C-alpha cells in the first residue's frame, strides 16, 4: 500500500471519440514512469488533440511532475462552467 501526503497519479482514465469511442485505463502504480510517458505523451502533448478535463489543475500538475508530460491544449469543464455562471 502506498502512503502519500502529496498527490500521486495512480490511475488514469482516458477516452476517445475516434472509431466509435474507446476507454483506456492506465495503472500508474504498475507501470514504470518511463512506460507511462512513452504511452501517453504523443497524445497528451499533441497540439491538434483537444483534451477535456474536469478540475484539471492537479491532474495537469502531477502529469508534468511525475511523467514530464505537458498537457496541451486543455478544455477544463469546471472552469467553463464557472465562466458561464453554472451554480456550484
JSON list of C-alpha atoms in Angstrom, two decimals:
[
{"chain": "A", "resi": 1, "resn": "UNK", "atom": "CA", "xyz": [0.00, 0.00, 0.00]},
{"chain": "A", "resi": 2, "resn": "UNK", "atom": "CA", "xyz": [1.31, 3.43, -0.87]},
{"chain": "A", "resi": 3, "resn": "UNK", "atom": "CA", "xyz": [1.05, 6.26, 1.64]},
{"chain": "A", "resi": 4, "resn": "UNK", "atom": "CA", "xyz": [1.41, 9.80, 0.47]},
{"chain": "A", "resi": 5, "resn": "UNK", "atom": "CA", "xyz": [0.77, 13.25, 1.86]},
{"chain": "A", "resi": 6, "resn": "UNK", "atom": "CA", "xyz": [1.03, 14.77, -1.59]},
{"chain": "A", "resi": 7, "resn": "UNK", "atom": "CA", "xyz": [-0.89, 13.94, -4.71]},
{"chain": "A", "resi": 8, "resn": "UNK", "atom": "CA", "xyz": [0.14, 10.91, -6.68]},
{"chain": "A", "resi": 9, "resn": "UNK", "atom": "CA", "xyz": [-1.09, 9.71, -10.03]},
{"chain": "A", "resi": 10, "resn": "UNK", "atom": "CA", "xyz": [-2.35, 6.17, -9.52]},
{"chain": "A", "resi": 11, "resn": "UNK", "atom": "CA", "xyz": [-4.94, 5.51, -12.22]},
{"chain": "A", "resi": 12, "resn": "UNK", "atom": "CA", "xyz": [-5.63, 7.39, -15.45]},
{"chain": "A", "resi": 13, "resn": "UNK", "atom": "CA", "xyz": [-8.86, 7.04, -17.38]},
{"chain": "A", "resi": 14, "resn": "UNK", "atom": "CA", "xyz": [-8.78, 8.24, -20.96]},
{"chain": "A", "resi": 15, "resn": "UNK", "atom": "CA", "xyz": [-11.48, 8.15, -23.60]},
{"chain": "A", "resi": 16, "resn": "UNK", "atom": "CA", "xyz": [-11.61, 8.94, -27.28]},
{"chain": "A", "resi": 17, "resn": "UNK", "atom": "CA", "xyz": [-14.43, 9.51, -29.71]},
{"chain": "A", "resi": 18, "resn": "UNK", "atom": "CA", "xyz": [-12.42, 8.02, -32.57]},
{"chain": "A", "resi": 19, "resn": "UNK", "atom": "CA", "xyz": [-13.61, 4.75, -34.10]},
{"chain": "A", "resi": 20, "resn": "UNK", "atom": "CA", "xyz": [-16.89, 4.83, -32.20]},
{"chain": "A", "resi": 21, "resn": "UNK", "atom": "CA", "xyz": [-15.27, 5.62, -28.86]},
{"chain": "A", "resi": 22, "resn": "UNK", "atom": "CA", "xyz": [-12.83, 3.77, -26.68]},
{"chain": "A", "resi": 23, "resn": "UNK", "atom": "CA", "xyz": [-11.91, 3.91, -23.00]},
{"chain": "A", "resi": 24, "resn": "UNK", "atom": "CA", "xyz": [-8.46, 3.17, -21.63]},
{"chain": "A", "resi": 25, "resn": "UNK", "atom": "CA", "xyz": [-7.32, 2.68, -18.03]},
{"chain": "A", "resi": 26, "resn": "UNK", "atom": "CA", "xyz": [-3.66, 3.13, -17.16]},
{"chain": "A", "resi": 27, "resn": "UNK", "atom": "CA", "xyz": [-2.39, 1.72, -13.86]},
{"chain": "A", "resi": 28, "resn": "UNK", "atom": "CA", "xyz": [0.40, 4.14, -12.99]},
{"chain": "A", "resi": 29, "resn": "UNK", "atom": "CA", "xyz": [1.47, 2.13, -9.95]},
{"chain": "A", "resi": 30, "resn": "UNK", "atom": "CA", "xyz": [2.11, -0.99, -12.00]},
{"chain": "A", "resi": 31, "resn": "UNK", "atom": "CA", "xyz": [3.87, 0.64, -14.95]},
{"chain": "A", "resi": 32, "resn": "UNK", "atom": "CA", "xyz": [7.18, 2.45, -14.78]},
{"chain": "A", "resi": 33, "resn": "UNK", "atom": "CA", "xyz": [7.19, 6.23, -15.17]},
{"chain": "A", "resi": 34, "resn": "UNK", "atom": "CA", "xyz": [9.04, 5.81, -18.45]},
{"chain": "A", "resi": 35, "resn": "UNK", "atom": "CA", "xyz": [6.40, 3.41, -19.78]},
{"chain": "A", "resi": 36, "resn": "UNK", "atom": "CA", "xyz": [3.55, 5.77, -18.83]},
{"chain": "A", "resi": 37, "resn": "UNK", "atom": "CA", "xyz": [5.35, 8.66, -20.53]},
{"chain": "A", "resi": 38, "resn": "UNK", "atom": "CA", "xyz": [6.12, 6.62, -23.65]},
{"chain": "A", "resi": 39, "resn": "UNK", "atom": "CA", "xyz": [2.50, 5.51, -23.90]},
{"chain": "A", "resi": 40, "resn": "UNK", "atom": "CA", "xyz": [0.79, 8.87, -23.38]},
{"chain": "A", "resi": 41, "resn": "UNK", "atom": "CA", "xyz": [2.97, 11.84, -24.24]},
{"chain": "A", "resi": 42, "resn": "UNK", "atom": "CA", "xyz": [2.27, 11.82, -28.00]},
{"chain": "A", "resi": 43, "resn": "UNK", "atom": "CA", "xyz": [-1.46, 12.20, -27.42]},
{"chain": "A", "resi": 44, "resn": "UNK", "atom": "CA", "xyz": [-1.45, 14.42, -24.34]},
{"chain": "A", "resi": 45, "resn": "UNK", "atom": "CA", "xyz": [1.13, 16.83, -25.78]},
{"chain": "A", "resi": 46, "resn": "UNK", "atom": "CA", "xyz": [-0.33, 16.86, -29.31]},
{"chain": "A", "resi": 47, "resn": "UNK", "atom": "CA", "xyz": [-1.46, 20.43, -30.13]},
{"chain": "A", "resi": 48, "resn": "UNK", "atom": "CA", "xyz": [-4.09, 19.11, -32.59]},
{"chain": "A", "resi": 49, "resn": "UNK", "atom": "CA", "xyz": [-5.90, 16.97, -29.99]},
{"chain": "A", "resi": 50, "resn": "UNK", "atom": "CA", "xyz": [-8.14, 18.79, -27.50]},
{"chain": "A", "resi": 51, "resn": "UNK", "atom": "CA", "xyz": [-8.00, 17.23, -24.05]},
{"chain": "A", "resi": 52, "resn": "UNK", "atom": "CA", "xyz": [-11.13, 17.64, -21.92]},
{"chain": "A", "resi": 53, "resn": "UNK", "atom": "CA", "xyz": [-10.73, 17.53, -18.13]},
{"chain": "A", "resi": 54, "resn": "UNK", "atom": "CA", "xyz": [-12.87, 18.43, -15.15]},
{"chain": "A", "resi": 55, "resn": "UNK", "atom": "CA", "xyz": [-10.89, 20.31, -12.47]},
{"chain": "A", "resi": 56, "resn": "UNK", "atom": "CA", "xyz": [-7.65, 19.81, -14.41]},
{"chain": "A", "resi": 57, "resn": "UNK", "atom": "CA", "xyz": [-5.30, 21.68, -12.09]},
{"chain": "A", "resi": 58, "resn": "UNK", "atom": "CA", "xyz": [-3.86, 18.83, -10.03]},
{"chain": "A", "resi": 59, "resn": "UNK", "atom": "CA", "xyz": [-4.06, 16.31, -12.88]},
{"chain": "A", "resi": 60, "resn": "UNK", "atom": "CA", "xyz": [-2.01, 18.53, -15.17]},
{"chain": "A", "resi": 61, "resn": "UNK", "atom": "CA", "xyz": [0.47, 19.37, -12.41]},
{"chain": "A", "resi": 62, "resn": "UNK", "atom": "CA", "xyz": [1.03, 15.72, -11.46]},
{"chain": "A", "resi": 63, "resn": "UNK", "atom": "CA", "xyz": [1.36, 14.56, -15.08]},
{"chain": "A", "resi": 64, "resn": "UNK", "atom": "CA", "xyz": [4.11, 17.16, -15.52]},
{"chain": "A", "resi": 65, "resn": "UNK", "atom": "CA", "xyz": [5.87, 16.40, -12.23]},
{"chain": "A", "resi": 66, "resn": "UNK", "atom": "CA", "xyz": [5.70, 12.62, -12.34]},
{"chain": "A", "resi": 67, "resn": "UNK", "atom": "CA", "xyz": [5.97, 11.87, -16.06]},
{"chain": "A", "resi": 68, "resn": "UNK", "atom": "CA", "xyz": [7.28, 15.04, -17.70]},
{"chain": "A", "resi": 69, "resn": "UNK", "atom": "CA", "xyz": [4.09, 15.30, -19.77]},
{"chain": "A", "resi": 70, "resn": "UNK", "atom": "CA", "xyz": [2.95, 18.84, -20.62]},
{"chain": "A", "resi": 71, "resn": "UNK", "atom": "CA", "xyz": [-0.74, 18.52, -21.47]},
{"chain": "A", "resi": 72, "resn": "UNK", "atom": "CA", "xyz": [-1.97, 20.96, -24.11]},
{"chain": "A", "resi": 73, "resn": "UNK", "atom": "CA", "xyz": [-4.45, 22.16, -25.28]},
{"chain": "A", "resi": 74, "resn": "UNK", "atom": "CA", "xyz": [-6.95, 21.68, -22.47]},
{"chain": "A", "resi": 75, "resn": "UNK", "atom": "CA", "xyz": [-10.64, 22.41, -22.01]},
{"chain": "A", "resi": 76, "resn": "UNK", "atom": "CA", "xyz": [-11.44, 22.37, -18.29]},
{"chain": "A", "resi": 77, "resn": "UNK", "atom": "CA", "xyz": [-15.19, 21.86, -17.84]},
{"chain": "A", "resi": 78, "resn": "UNK", "atom": "CA", "xyz": [-15.05, 23.20, -14.27]},
{"chain": "A", "resi": 79, "resn": "UNK", "atom": "CA", "xyz": [-13.55, 26.49, -15.46]},
{"chain": "A", "resi": 80, "resn": "UNK", "atom": "CA", "xyz": [-16.03, 26.59, -18.34]},
{"chain": "A", "resi": 81, "resn": "UNK", "atom": "CA", "xyz": [-18.99, 26.01, -16.02]},
{"chain": "A", "resi": 82, "resn": "UNK", "atom": "CA", "xyz": [-17.89, 28.81, -13.71]},
{"chain": "A", "resi": 83, "resn": "UNK", "atom": "CA", "xyz": [-17.37, 31.18, -16.63]},
{"chain": "A", "resi": 84, "resn": "UNK", "atom": "CA", "xyz": [-20.97, 30.74, -17.77]},
{"chain": "A", "resi": 85, "resn": "UNK", "atom": "CA", "xyz": [-22.33, 31.10, -14.25]},
{"chain": "A", "resi": 86, "resn": "UNK", "atom": "CA", "xyz": [-23.21, 27.47, -13.59]},
{"chain": "A", "resi": 87, "resn": "UNK", "atom": "CA", "xyz": [-24.01, 27.06, -9.88]},
{"chain": "A", "resi": 88, "resn": "UNK", "atom": "CA", "xyz": [-21.58, 25.11, -7.69]}
]
